[in-house]
Coordinates of C-alpha atoms in Angstrom, one line a residue:
M213 CA 0.0 0.0 0.0
S214 CA 1.4 3.4 -1.0
A215 CA 1.7 6.3 1.4
A216 CA -1.1 8.1 -0.4
D217 CA -3.4 5.2 -0.1
A218 CA -2.6 4.9 3.7
T219 CA -3.2 8.6 4.1
G220 CA -6.5 8.4 2.4
S221 CA -7.6 5.4 4.5
A222 CA -6.7 7.2 7.7
A223 CA -8.6 10.3 6.6
A224 CA -11.7 8.2 5.7
A225 CA -11.5 6.5 9.1
I226 CA -11.3 9.9 10.9
R227 CA -14.3 11.1 9.0
R228 CA -16.3 8.1 9.8
T229 CA -15.5 8.1 13.6
P230 CA -17.3 11.4 14.5
K231 CA -20.4 10.2 12.6
S232 CA -20.6 7.0 14.6
R233 CA -20.1 8.9 17.9
G234 CA -22.7 11.4 16.7
L235 CA -25.2 8.6 16.2
I236 CA -24.6 7.3 19.7
G237 CA -25.0 10.8 21.1
D238 CA -28.1 11.5 19.1
G239 CA -29.7 8.3 20.2
S240 CA -28.9 9.0 23.9
T241 CA -30.2 12.6 23.5
R242 CA -33.4 11.3 21.8
T243 CA -34.0 8.8 24.5
S244 CA -33.5 11.3 27.3
R245 CA -35.7 13.8 25.6
T246 CA -38.5 11.1 25.2
V247 CA -38.2 10.2 28.9
R248 CA -38.4 13.9 29.8
Y249 CA -41.5 14.5 27.7
V250 CA -43.2 11.4 29.2
F251 CA -42.6 12.7 32.7
L252 CA -43.9 16.1 31.7
L253 CA -47.0 14.6 30.2
L254 CA -47.6 12.6 33.3
F255 CA -47.1 15.6 35.6
L256 CA -49.5 17.6 33.3
L257 CA -52.1 14.9 33.6
F258 CA -51.7 14.8 37.4
V259 CA -52.2 18.6 37.6
L260 CA -55.1 18.9 35.1
T261 CA -57.1 16.0 36.7
P262 CA -58.6 18.1 39.4
V263 CA -59.2 21.0 36.9
Y264 CA -61.2 18.5 34.7
V265 CA -63.4 17.4 37.6
V266 CA -64.1 21.0 38.6
V267 CA -64.9 22.2 35.1
I268 CA -67.2 19.3 34.2
T269 CA -68.9 19.4 37.6
S270 CA -69.7 23.1 37.1
F271 CA -71.9 22.2 34.1
K272 CA -73.9 19.4 35.8
T273 CA -77.3 19.4 37.3
S274 CA -77.7 18.6 41.0
A275 CA -78.8 15.1 40.1
D276 CA -75.6 14.5 38.2
T277 CA -73.3 15.6 41.0
T278 CA -72.8 12.3 42.7
A279 CA -69.6 10.5 43.8
A280 CA -70.2 7.8 41.2
A281 CA -70.5 10.2 38.4
Q282 CA -67.8 12.6 39.3
W283 CA -65.6 11.6 36.5
S284 CA -68.4 11.4 33.9
L285 CA -69.4 14.1 31.5
P286 CA -72.7 15.8 32.3
E287 CA -75.7 14.0 31.0
T288 CA -77.4 17.4 30.7
W289 CA -75.2 20.4 30.1
T290 CA -76.5 23.5 32.0
L291 CA -75.3 27.0 32.8
E292 CA -77.6 27.2 35.8
P293 CA -74.7 26.6 38.4
W294 CA -72.8 29.5 36.8
R295 CA -75.8 31.8 37.0
K296 CA -76.4 30.9 40.6
A297 CA -72.8 31.3 41.5
W298 CA -72.5 34.7 39.8
E299 CA -75.6 36.0 41.5
V300 CA -74.2 35.2 44.9
L301 CA -70.6 36.2 44.2
Q302 CA -71.1 39.4 42.2
P303 CA -71.2 41.9 45.2
Y304 CA -68.3 40.0 46.8
M305 CA -66.2 40.2 43.6
I306 CA -66.8 44.0 43.4
R307 CA -65.6 44.4 47.1
S308 CA -62.6 42.2 46.4
L309 CA -61.5 44.2 43.4
S310 CA -61.9 47.5 45.3
L311 CA -59.7 45.9 48.0
A312 CA -57.0 44.0 46.1
I313 CA -56.1 46.6 43.5
P314 CA -55.4 49.6 45.9
A315 CA -53.8 47.3 48.4
A316 CA -51.4 45.9 45.9
I317 CA -50.6 49.3 44.5
I318 CA -50.1 51.1 47.8
S319 CA -48.0 48.3 49.4
S320 CA -45.8 48.1 46.2
L321 CA -45.2 51.9 46.2
I322 CA -44.2 51.9 49.9
G323 CA -42.1 48.9 49.4
S324 CA -40.4 50.5 46.4
A325 CA -39.5 53.6 48.3
N326 CA -38.3 51.6 51.3
G327 CA -36.2 49.3 49.0
F328 CA -34.6 52.3 47.2
V329 CA -33.6 54.0 50.5
L330 CA -32.2 50.8 52.0
A331 CA -30.4 49.8 48.9
R332 CA -29.0 52.9 47.4
W333 CA -29.4 55.8 49.8
R334 CA -27.7 54.4 52.8
F335 CA -28.0 55.9 56.3
P336 CA -26.7 54.8 59.8
G337 CA -28.6 51.8 61.0
A338 CA -30.1 50.9 57.6
N339 CA -29.4 47.2 58.1
L340 CA -31.1 47.2 61.5
V341 CA -34.1 48.9 60.0
F342 CA -34.2 46.4 57.2
A343 CA -34.1 43.6 59.7
F344 CA -37.0 45.0 61.7
I345 CA -39.0 45.4 58.5
L346 CA -38.3 41.8 57.4
F347 CA -39.3 40.6 60.9
G348 CA -42.9 41.4 59.9
M349 CA -42.8 38.7 57.3
F350 CA -42.4 36.0 60.0
I351 CA -45.3 37.1 62.2
P352 CA -48.1 34.6 61.5
Y353 CA -51.7 35.9 60.9
Q354 CA -53.0 33.9 63.8
A355 CA -50.7 35.5 66.3
V356 CA -52.0 39.0 65.7
M357 CA -55.6 38.4 64.6
L358 CA -57.3 39.2 67.9
P359 CA -55.0 42.2 68.9
L360 CA -55.5 43.5 65.4
R361 CA -59.3 43.3 65.6
T362 CA -59.2 45.0 69.0
T363 CA -57.0 47.7 67.7
F364 CA -59.3 48.5 64.7
T365 CA -62.3 48.5 67.0
E366 CA -60.7 51.0 69.3
L367 CA -59.6 53.2 66.4
D368 CA -63.2 53.1 65.1
V369 CA -62.1 51.9 61.6
T370 CA -65.1 50.9 59.5
R371 CA -65.3 47.1 59.5
G372 CA -65.1 45.7 56.0
V373 CA -63.0 46.8 53.0
P374 CA -61.3 49.7 54.8
T375 CA -60.1 47.4 57.7
L376 CA -58.8 44.8 55.3
L377 CA -57.1 47.4 53.1
I378 CA -55.1 48.7 56.1
A379 CA -54.2 45.2 57.3
H380 CA -53.1 43.9 53.9
V381 CA -51.0 47.1 53.1
I382 CA -49.2 46.8 56.4
Y383 CA -48.6 43.1 56.0
G384 CA -47.5 43.5 52.4
I385 CA -44.8 46.1 53.1
P386 CA -42.1 43.6 54.3
I387 CA -42.2 41.3 51.3
C388 CA -42.4 44.3 48.9
T389 CA -39.5 46.0 50.6
L390 CA -37.4 42.8 50.4
I391 CA -38.1 42.4 46.7
F392 CA -37.4 46.0 45.8
R393 CA -34.3 46.3 47.9
N394 CA -32.7 43.3 46.2
Y395 CA -34.0 44.6 42.8
Y396 CA -32.4 48.0 43.3
A397 CA -29.2 46.5 44.7
T398 CA -28.6 44.4 41.6
V399 CA -30.4 46.1 38.6
V400 CA -29.9 49.8 39.2
P401 CA -26.3 50.9 38.5
T402 CA -24.6 53.1 41.1
E403 CA -23.4 55.5 38.4
I404 CA -27.0 56.6 37.8
I405 CA -27.5 57.6 41.4
E406 CA -24.2 59.3 41.6
S407 CA -24.9 61.2 38.4
A408 CA -28.2 62.4 39.8
R409 CA -26.5 63.6 43.0
V410 CA -23.9 65.5 40.9
D411 CA -26.7 67.2 38.9
G412 CA -28.3 68.3 42.2
A413 CA -31.2 65.9 42.4
G414 CA -32.4 65.1 45.9
L415 CA -33.7 61.8 47.2
V416 CA -37.3 62.4 46.1
Q417 CA -36.3 63.7 42.7
T418 CA -34.0 60.8 42.0
Y419 CA -36.6 58.3 43.0
A420 CA -39.5 59.9 41.1
R421 CA -37.6 60.8 37.8
I422 CA -35.0 58.0 37.6
I423 CA -35.8 55.0 39.7
L424 CA -39.6 54.6 39.1
P425 CA -39.4 54.5 35.3
I426 CA -36.9 51.6 35.5
S427 CA -38.8 49.6 38.1
I428 CA -41.5 48.1 36.0
S429 CA -40.2 44.5 36.4
G430 CA -40.1 44.9 40.2
F431 CA -43.6 46.3 40.3
V432 CA -44.9 43.5 38.2
V433 CA -43.6 41.0 40.8
T434 CA -45.0 42.8 43.8
L435 CA -48.4 43.6 42.1
I436 CA -49.0 40.0 41.2
W437 CA -47.8 38.8 44.6
Q438 CA -49.9 41.2 46.5
F439 CA -53.0 41.0 44.3
T440 CA -53.0 37.2 44.6
S441 CA -52.4 37.2 48.4
V442 CA -55.1 39.7 49.0
W443 CA -57.6 38.1 46.7
N444 CA -57.1 34.6 48.2
D445 CA -57.1 35.7 51.8
F446 CA -59.7 34.1 54.1
L447 CA -58.4 34.5 57.6
F448 CA -58.3 38.3 57.7
A449 CA -61.6 38.5 56.0
L450 CA -63.1 36.1 58.5
F451 CA -61.9 38.1 61.6
L452 CA -62.1 41.7 60.2
T453 CA -65.2 41.7 58.1
Q454 CA -68.8 40.3 58.1
Q455 CA -70.8 38.3 55.6
N456 CA -72.4 41.4 54.2
N457 CA -69.3 43.4 53.7
G458 CA -66.6 40.8 53.2
P459 CA -64.5 39.8 50.1
V460 CA -65.0 37.0 47.6
T461 CA -63.6 34.3 49.8
L462 CA -66.4 34.8 52.3
G463 CA -68.9 34.7 49.4
L464 CA -67.4 31.4 48.2
A465 CA -67.6 29.9 51.7
A466 CA -71.3 31.0 51.9
L467 CA -72.0 29.5 48.5
S468 CA -70.6 26.1 49.5
G469 CA -72.0 26.2 53.0
G470 CA -75.3 25.0 54.4
Q471 CA -76.6 21.5 55.0
K472 CA -77.1 20.7 51.4
V473 CA -74.1 21.7 49.3
D474 CA -74.7 22.5 45.7
Y475 CA -71.5 21.1 44.3
A476 CA -72.1 22.3 40.8
A477 CA -72.5 25.9 41.9
S478 CA -69.6 25.7 44.2
M479 CA -67.3 24.5 41.4
A480 CA -68.6 27.3 39.1
G481 CA -68.0 29.8 41.9
A482 CA -64.4 28.5 42.4
L483 CA -63.8 29.0 38.7
I484 CA -65.3 32.5 38.6
T485 CA -63.2 33.6 41.7
S486 CA -60.0 32.3 40.0
F487 CA -60.5 34.2 36.8
P488 CA -59.2 37.6 38.1
T489 CA -55.9 36.1 39.4
L490 CA -55.5 34.1 36.2
L491 CA -56.0 37.2 34.1
V492 CA -53.4 39.1 36.1
Y493 CA -50.9 36.3 35.4
I494 CA -51.7 36.2 31.7
V495 CA -51.3 39.9 31.3
L496 CA -48.2 40.4 33.5
G497 CA -46.7 36.9 33.6
R498 CA -44.1 37.5 31.0
W499 CA -42.4 40.1 33.2
F500 CA -42.9 38.2 36.4
I501 CA -40.0 35.7 36.2
G502 CA -37.5 38.3 35.0
G503 CA -38.4 40.7 37.7
L504 CA -38.4 38.0 40.4
M505 CA -35.0 36.7 39.3
A506 CA -33.6 40.2 39.1
G507 CA -34.6 40.7 42.7
A508 CA -33.2 37.4 43.8
L509 CA -29.5 37.8 42.8
K510 CA -28.3 39.6 45.9
G511 CA -29.5 39.4 49.5

């Protein structure tokens, strides 16, 4: 065999070797991808199973809502449970919207101001103040419920939405402060703050003209967080409001209460009450993860 033939054979072997390795790698990758998709489909099936039961039950008549027929499709499709649930929950929904929206906005604004001062406008004892604010996150609702109710009674605060608004704003300040402090400490460059100081901007001007316009991602996180927390709260509503002036969680409890439970109407009510939070996630969800991760890079 000549040198040229040997060189050609070696080159051909070298060209064939990566292809064989590629086939092995592609097969392994294809198998792992298949296993991953199977697990994802099983997890999706596990998550959607209760949703399926809730949805089909909400379109059933009272005669169809039995334990034996819980997995079956309705024999007679009806919107009567939805109508009944909406008639009961409509005033509660209006009160919850008038509570959750301002509570989320106010606590987010206060948390944003606190986070900016604690992250970029340092003062003596800032870390101690931050620790005291964070301490509010670890106080359980049950520990302060009775003192809080007594305090609102002595202050003569109107029992209902005003009482819940104050409570949720106060309880939302620690988590909003934490998110915005970490957000401003990692996202906002120090040079911007220094440039504003050189130009003569004070604390309020720097915050209003420079910090707020670049805080959209942080506000998305806190608004979703607070809106969901306020909307789903039941314990504060149970202690600080009454049935005739409470939020939607009390209405849902009233809908499913009683000696004879209308399961179809209860399922329809559960779906109705979940629509606002679902809508918030759909509208603001694409900014949520980015803002949350931006505020989680530095403690």
